[in-house]
Amino acid sequence: MSKRVTSFDVAALAGVSQSAVSRVFSGASASKDTADKVRRAATKLGYRPNVLARSLITGRSRIIGLVVAYLGNPFYPDALERFSRMLQAEGYHTLVFTLAEGATDADADRVIQQMLDHQVDGIVLASVGLGDALARRCDTAGIPVVLFNRGQEGSGLAQVTSANREGGRKVAEFLVAGGHERIGHVSGWQGSSTGRDRTRGFLDELEALGHAVVGVEDGRYDHAAAIDATQRLVDAGVDALFVGNDHMAFAVLDHLRSELGLSVPGDVSVVGYDDVPMASFAGYDLTTVRQPVGRMVKTTVAALIEQIEDKTAQAGIIEIDGPLILRGSARIPEGLR
Amino acid sequence: MSKRVTSFDVAALAGVSQSAVSRVFSGASASKDTADKVRRAATKLGYRPNVLARSLITGRSRIIGLVVAYLGNPFYPDALERFSRMLQAEGYHTLVFTLAEGATDADADRVIQQMLDHQVDGIVLASVGLGDALARRCDTAGIPVVLFNRGQEGSGLAQVTSANREGGRKVAEFLVAGGHERIGHVSGWQGSSTGRDRTRGFLDELEALGHAVVGVEDGRYDHAAAIDATQRLVDAGVDALFVGNDHMAFAVLDHLRSELGLSVPGDVSVVGYDDVPMASFAGYDLTTVRQPVGRMVKTTVAALIEQIEDKTAQAGIIEIDGPLILRGSARIPEGLR
DNA sequence: CCGAGTCTTGCATAGGTGTGCAACGAACGC
DNA sequence: GCGTTCGTTGCACACCTATGCAAGACTCGG
């Protein structure tokens, strides 16, 4: 390993000052002539600017902290992959932090501190399960934050979600149009805004259509809890279930078919939320509301970068609408066939 | 936002020199007395050492580059989550790079350069799909590298995989014991060591038991390719299939049941490889060889850190054995019930 | 031909830490 | 009491780049 080549080495070979080299590589103004000389010398020596030194002085690391709780729900790996790719394209990099669901405030503080230590330029909080405290602390630290797939009322933080209430509404409309009479709901975690919003949109629309809900059980975005909830709703005699996300819906389908021997959608229709890749597998073939991950990620990145580059940028609340994807797990109304 | 507090501020308040502060926080020797004074002043001011400055001077960033190709196969998100958590526990952080499967050497170089720019202390290459060129370049750059779930013959690089040949062998033994007569194989990508090794172990054992294979088709770890392969093997009349990983096995199961109307394991037994969480879902209930992700990740991290801390450490090849998990997708021999 | 204005360039310094070196004091053996 | 050794501390510098400032080069209109 040879010694690391610095901007001074390049300057010496090119016959200019170190500042000239710096200016060429940081995009500042420089004459065509010197720029050429510098570039030639740089490639000859294999020079690359030292990111650490650069960050140290500019105070900008071009690193984004991505906090995520649980990658078992395939929606998040998908998002993570897109975040990494998109940030890479924008010249940023992704430092991943995992924070278990049951994390205490002390854990959250530790993660925040570590992100501060690395001087991340911005933070994406990508998990419903992450407590409000974390978001507040990020914001207090003066670092741009965007909540991804997660809202927080009145926090003033930027947030990008799908149109959860509208999505819930669509499902209600669809199930009623399908002629279902005893509709139940395995909700997403009611401690999260996504869970609450989907539930509210669903229930509001049911009411507007003159239908009562047979029962609402909190599945807490958890496999086992969803199965318990399903059991209770089946006991109550449902003929349709709206499940708060696909991850739970798979558990629900398995339980209905394998444990209870019920036919889907013959005995019970099931509708999920997310449209993760697996939802289209023939084994599940799940009717579900699509969260347009690509657009959500793109929007999140754009919002974050805007905040980074212009500290006065207003933090907005952005909802992205997604369609209901019709598949085989729920009876389809005549008019839509 | 107040100004950032530096070691000089702490030194002034504690009545010592800046070097004393540095020594206290970097674990060098210092008297109990000064250490106390420094710590008190530090907490009072809320001081934390600047990681960038520290990395700049020591040349160690305490950041690990994790290169991953495709998170659609749920084995990798699982591994990623564990890597992040485990590295965090060891005081390292995870910078994620995605490299599409069809990435060119130029793409690979770009990623390498970016990792070098950030002075990562080590690199984990966690994807079968990543070309050999990338691994070589990482190594040439003089940065510790460990291949995760991916081998490379004669490269001299450290690598951690499961015992793929032994795994393939177990499957052959199991299927033969189950009385299957027409055994086929949808292989993992034959361009990867994992794919080749599983296939080789499987075929060697079949031969040793006096069985011929009906057919071997390369599924290339790809959904669509696996379905094509399955179709050809079904046409050839198989009564059992060993599929190169779970991700493909799900596609195979769906195709067999939904498209071809076959019963599993009545008409065809299916065995996968990985034991991703989804394999235990009732909808698939897949018999499969477990890759012990937890131990694989732990081993990888340990090997990497050893290389980082002792540059002369020998890079070894480590294989971790995993059991065959018996579920409902393959006929179980009498003796094992 | 001159003055004003614009672009370019080098000098010097900042950014915050780790560490070699030398000095210093204390402890200790004789 | 003196020489030696060892642990502690401060000084100064290194790490590598970006940038304010001032001076120089250059353009252009009158």
mmCIF file with all atom_site columns, N, CA, C and O in Angstrom, chain A residues 16 39 50 59 62 98-99 102 107 126 136 149 159 194-195 202 215 248 275 292-293 314 321:
data_model
loop_
_atom_site.group_PDB
_atom_site.id
_atom_site.type_symbol
_atom_site.label_atom_id
_atom_site.label_alt_id
_atom_site.label_comp_id
_atom_site.label_asym_id
_atom_site.label_entity_id
_atom_site.label_seq_id
_atom_site.pdbx_PDB_ins_code
_atom_site.Cartn_x
_atom_site.Cartn_y
_atom_site.Cartn_z
_atom_site.occupancy
_atom_site.B_iso_or_equiv
_atom_site.pdbx_formal_charge
_atom_site.auth_seq_id
_atom_site.auth_comp_id
_atom_site.auth_asym_id
_atom_site.auth_atom_id
_atom_site.pdbx_PDB_model_num
ATOM 1  N N  . VAL A 1 16  ? 0.361   23.916  -9.622  1.00 0.00 ? 16  VAL A N  1
ATOM 2  C CA . VAL A 1 16  ? -0.557  24.941  -9.106  1.00 0.00 ? 16  VAL A CA 1
ATOM 3  C C  . VAL A 1 16  ? -0.606  24.822  -7.588  1.00 0.00 ? 16  VAL A C  1
ATOM 4  O O  . VAL A 1 16  ? 0.109   24.027  -7.002  1.00 0.00 ? 16  VAL A O  1
ATOM 5  N N  . ARG A 1 39  ? -6.837  18.008  -13.465 1.00 0.00 ? 39  ARG A N  1
ATOM 6  C CA . ARG A 1 39  ? -7.485  16.737  -13.738 1.00 0.00 ? 39  ARG A CA 1
ATOM 7  C C  . ARG A 1 39  ? -6.488  15.709  -14.264 1.00 0.00 ? 39  ARG A C  1
ATOM 8  O O  . ARG A 1 39  ? -6.513  14.536  -13.877 1.00 0.00 ? 39  ARG A O  1
ATOM 9  N N  . ASN A 1 50  ? -10.442 13.367  -0.100  1.00 0.00 ? 50  ASN A N  1
ATOM 10 C CA . ASN A 1 50  ? -10.721 12.668  1.147   1.00 0.00 ? 50  ASN A CA 1
ATOM 11 C C  . ASN A 1 50  ? -12.046 13.164  1.725   1.00 0.00 ? 50  ASN A C  1
ATOM 12 O O  . ASN A 1 50  ? -12.177 14.289  2.175   1.00 0.00 ? 50  ASN A O  1
ATOM 13 N N  . GLY A 1 59  ? -18.828 20.446  7.298   1.00 0.00 ? 59  GLY A N  1
ATOM 14 C CA . GLY A 1 59  ? -19.911 20.104  8.213   1.00 0.00 ? 59  GLY A CA 1
ATOM 15 C C  . GLY A 1 59  ? -21.012 19.313  7.535   1.00 0.00 ? 59  GLY A C  1
ATOM 16 O O  . GLY A 1 59  ? -22.076 19.101  8.091   1.00 0.00 ? 59  GLY A O  1
ATOM 17 N N  . ARG A 1 62  ? -22.754 14.166  3.596   1.00 0.00 ? 62  ARG A N  1
ATOM 18 C CA . ARG A 1 62  ? -23.425 13.473  2.490   1.00 0.00 ? 62  ARG A CA 1
ATOM 19 C C  . ARG A 1 62  ? -23.786 12.040  2.896   1.00 0.00 ? 62  ARG A C  1
ATOM 20 O O  . ARG A 1 62  ? -23.722 11.119  2.086   1.00 0.00 ? 62  ARG A O  1
ATOM 21 N N  . THR A 1 98  ? -30.671 0.083   13.209  1.00 0.00 ? 98  THR A N  1
ATOM 22 C CA . THR A 1 98  ? -31.836 -0.703  13.579  1.00 0.00 ? 98  THR A CA 1
ATOM 23 C C  . THR A 1 98  ? -32.192 -0.391  15.012  1.00 0.00 ? 98  THR A C  1
ATOM 24 O O  . THR A 1 98  ? -31.326 -0.227  15.862  1.00 0.00 ? 98  THR A O  1
ATOM 25 N N  . LEU A 1 99  ? -33.467 -0.277  15.231  1.00 0.00 ? 99  LEU A N  1
ATOM 26 C CA . LEU A 1 99  ? -33.943 0.036   16.565  1.00 0.00 ? 99  LEU A CA 1
ATOM 27 C C  . LEU A 1 99  ? -35.102 -0.910  16.828  1.00 0.00 ? 99  LEU A C  1
ATOM 28 O O  . LEU A 1 99  ? -36.156 -0.789  16.211  1.00 0.00 ? 99  LEU A O  1
ATOM 29 N N  . GLY A 1 102 ? -39.321 -2.724  20.778  1.00 0.00 ? 102 GLY A N  1
ATOM 30 C CA . GLY A 1 102 ? -39.495 -2.391  22.177  1.00 0.00 ? 102 GLY A CA 1
ATOM 31 C C  . GLY A 1 102 ? -38.395 -1.502  22.732  1.00 0.00 ? 102 GLY A C  1
ATOM 32 O O  . GLY A 1 102 ? -38.081 -1.542  23.907  1.00 0.00 ? 102 GLY A O  1
ATOM 33 N N  . ASP A 1 107 ? -32.384 3.798   24.401  1.00 0.00 ? 107 ASP A N  1
ATOM 34 C CA . ASP A 1 107 ? -31.901 3.224   23.152  1.00 0.00 ? 107 ASP A CA 1
ATOM 35 C C  . ASP A 1 107 ? -32.002 4.267   22.038  1.00 0.00 ? 107 ASP A C  1
ATOM 36 O O  . ASP A 1 107 ? -31.070 4.441   21.248  1.00 0.00 ? 107 ASP A O  1
ATOM 37 N N  . ALA A 1 126 ? -38.050 5.305   9.131   1.00 0.00 ? 126 ALA A N  1
ATOM 38 C CA . ALA A 1 126 ? -38.868 4.451   8.278   1.00 0.00 ? 126 ALA A CA 1
ATOM 39 C C  . ALA A 1 126 ? -39.421 3.286   9.047   1.00 0.00 ? 126 ALA A C  1
ATOM 40 O O  . ALA A 1 126 ? -39.041 2.142   8.824   1.00 0.00 ? 126 ALA A O  1
ATOM 41 N N  . ARG A 1 136 ? -38.984 13.427  17.847  1.00 0.00 ? 136 ARG A N  1
ATOM 42 C CA . ARG A 1 136 ? -38.807 14.726  18.490  1.00 0.00 ? 136 ARG A CA 1
ATOM 43 C C  . ARG A 1 136 ? -37.339 15.028  18.722  1.00 0.00 ? 136 ARG A C  1
ATOM 44 O O  . ARG A 1 136 ? -36.859 16.125  18.486  1.00 0.00 ? 136 ARG A O  1
ATOM 45 N N  . ASN A 1 149 ? -43.694 6.612   5.754   1.00 0.00 ? 149 ASN A N  1
ATOM 46 C CA . ASN A 1 149 ? -44.759 5.671   6.077   1.00 0.00 ? 149 ASN A CA 1
ATOM 47 C C  . ASN A 1 149 ? -45.150 5.746   7.550   1.00 0.00 ? 149 ASN A C  1
ATOM 48 O O  . ASN A 1 149 ? -45.357 4.737   8.207   1.00 0.00 ? 149 ASN A O  1
ATOM 49 N N  . GLN A 1 159 ? -43.481 14.491  6.512   1.00 0.00 ? 159 GLN A N  1
ATOM 50 C CA . GLN A 1 159 ? -43.854 13.090  6.508   1.00 0.00 ? 159 GLN A CA 1
ATOM 51 C C  . GLN A 1 159 ? -44.428 12.687  5.166   1.00 0.00 ? 159 GLN A C  1
ATOM 52 O O  . GLN A 1 159 ? -45.146 13.444  4.520   1.00 0.00 ? 159 GLN A O  1
ATOM 53 N N  . THR A 1 194 ? -50.557 5.287   10.696  1.00 0.00 ? 194 THR A N  1
ATOM 54 C CA . THR A 1 194 ? -51.003 4.525   9.533   1.00 0.00 ? 194 THR A CA 1
ATOM 55 C C  . THR A 1 194 ? -52.127 3.587   9.929   1.00 0.00 ? 194 THR A C  1
ATOM 56 O O  . THR A 1 194 ? -53.142 3.486   9.230   1.00 0.00 ? 194 THR A O  1
ATOM 57 N N  . GLY A 1 195 ? -51.947 2.913   11.047  1.00 0.00 ? 195 GLY A N  1
ATOM 58 C CA . GLY A 1 195 ? -52.985 1.998   11.515  1.00 0.00 ? 195 GLY A CA 1
ATOM 59 C C  . GLY A 1 195 ? -54.291 2.729   11.772  1.00 0.00 ? 195 GLY A C  1
ATOM 60 O O  . GLY A 1 195 ? -55.358 2.310   11.305  1.00 0.00 ? 195 GLY A O  1
ATOM 61 N N  . PHE A 1 202 ? -61.760 3.410   6.695   1.00 0.00 ? 202 PHE A N  1
ATOM 62 C CA . PHE A 1 202 ? -62.582 2.211   6.467   1.00 0.00 ? 202 PHE A CA 1
ATOM 63 C C  . PHE A 1 202 ? -63.910 2.322   7.191   1.00 0.00 ? 202 PHE A C  1
ATOM 64 O O  . PHE A 1 202 ? -64.981 2.147   6.601   1.00 0.00 ? 202 PHE A O  1
ATOM 65 N N  . GLY A 1 215 ? -66.846 -6.266  13.796  1.00 0.00 ? 215 GLY A N  1
ATOM 66 C CA . GLY A 1 215 ? -65.887 -6.147  14.881  1.00 0.00 ? 215 GLY A CA 1
ATOM 67 C C  . GLY A 1 215 ? -64.569 -5.571  14.392  1.00 0.00 ? 215 GLY A C  1
ATOM 68 O O  . GLY A 1 215 ? -64.233 -5.715  13.219  1.00 0.00 ? 215 GLY A O  1
ATOM 69 N N  . MET A 1 248 ? -49.648 -9.081  7.825   1.00 0.00 ? 248 MET A N  1
ATOM 70 C CA . MET A 1 248 ? -50.650 -9.751  8.666   1.00 0.00 ? 248 MET A CA 1
ATOM 71 C C  . MET A 1 248 ? -51.624 -10.552 7.813   1.00 0.00 ? 248 MET A C  1
ATOM 72 O O  . MET A 1 248 ? -52.067 -11.636 8.213   1.00 0.00 ? 248 MET A O  1
ATOM 73 N N  . ASP A 1 275 ? -49.502 -4.176  -0.895  1.00 0.00 ? 275 ASP A N  1
ATOM 74 C CA . ASP A 1 275 ? -49.117 -4.814  -2.153  1.00 0.00 ? 275 ASP A CA 1
ATOM 75 C C  . ASP A 1 275 ? -47.617 -5.070  -2.209  1.00 0.00 ? 275 ASP A C  1
ATOM 76 O O  . ASP A 1 275 ? -46.926 -4.622  -3.115  1.00 0.00 ? 275 ASP A O  1
ATOM 77 N N  . PRO A 1 292 ? -47.504 2.850   -3.240  1.00 0.00 ? 292 PRO A N  1
ATOM 78 C CA . PRO A 1 292 ? -46.536 3.021   -4.326  1.00 0.00 ? 292 PRO A CA 1
ATOM 79 C C  . PRO A 1 292 ? -45.155 3.334   -3.748  1.00 0.00 ? 292 PRO A C  1
ATOM 80 O O  . PRO A 1 292 ? -44.769 4.494   -3.621  1.00 0.00 ? 292 PRO A O  1
ATOM 81 N N  . VAL A 1 293 ? -44.421 2.294   -3.420  1.00 0.00 ? 293 VAL A N  1
ATOM 82 C CA . VAL A 1 293 ? -43.139 2.451   -2.730  1.00 0.00 ? 293 VAL A CA 1
ATOM 83 C C  . VAL A 1 293 ? -42.195 3.370   -3.493  1.00 0.00 ? 293 VAL A C  1
ATOM 84 O O  . VAL A 1 293 ? -41.578 4.253   -2.931  1.00 0.00 ? 293 VAL A O  1
ATOM 85 N N  . GLN A 1 314 ? -40.155 24.539  4.122   1.00 0.00 ? 314 GLN A N  1
ATOM 86 C CA . GLN A 1 314 ? -41.244 24.121  4.977   1.00 0.00 ? 314 GLN A CA 1
ATOM 87 C C  . GLN A 1 314 ? -41.400 22.606  4.951   1.00 0.00 ? 314 GLN A C  1
ATOM 88 O O  . GLN A 1 314 ? -41.329 21.986  3.897   1.00 0.00 ? 314 GLN A O  1
ATOM 89 N N  . ASP A 1 321 ? -51.428 8.648   -3.257  1.00 0.00 ? 321 ASP A N  1
ATOM 90 C CA . ASP A 1 321 ? -52.551 7.746   -3.444  1.00 0.00 ? 321 ASP A CA 1
ATOM 91 C C  . ASP A 1 321 ? -52.112 6.469   -4.157  1.00 0.00 ? 321 ASP A C  1
ATOM 92 O O  . ASP A 1 321 ? -51.197 6.483   -4.977  1.00 0.00 ? 321 ASP A O  1
#
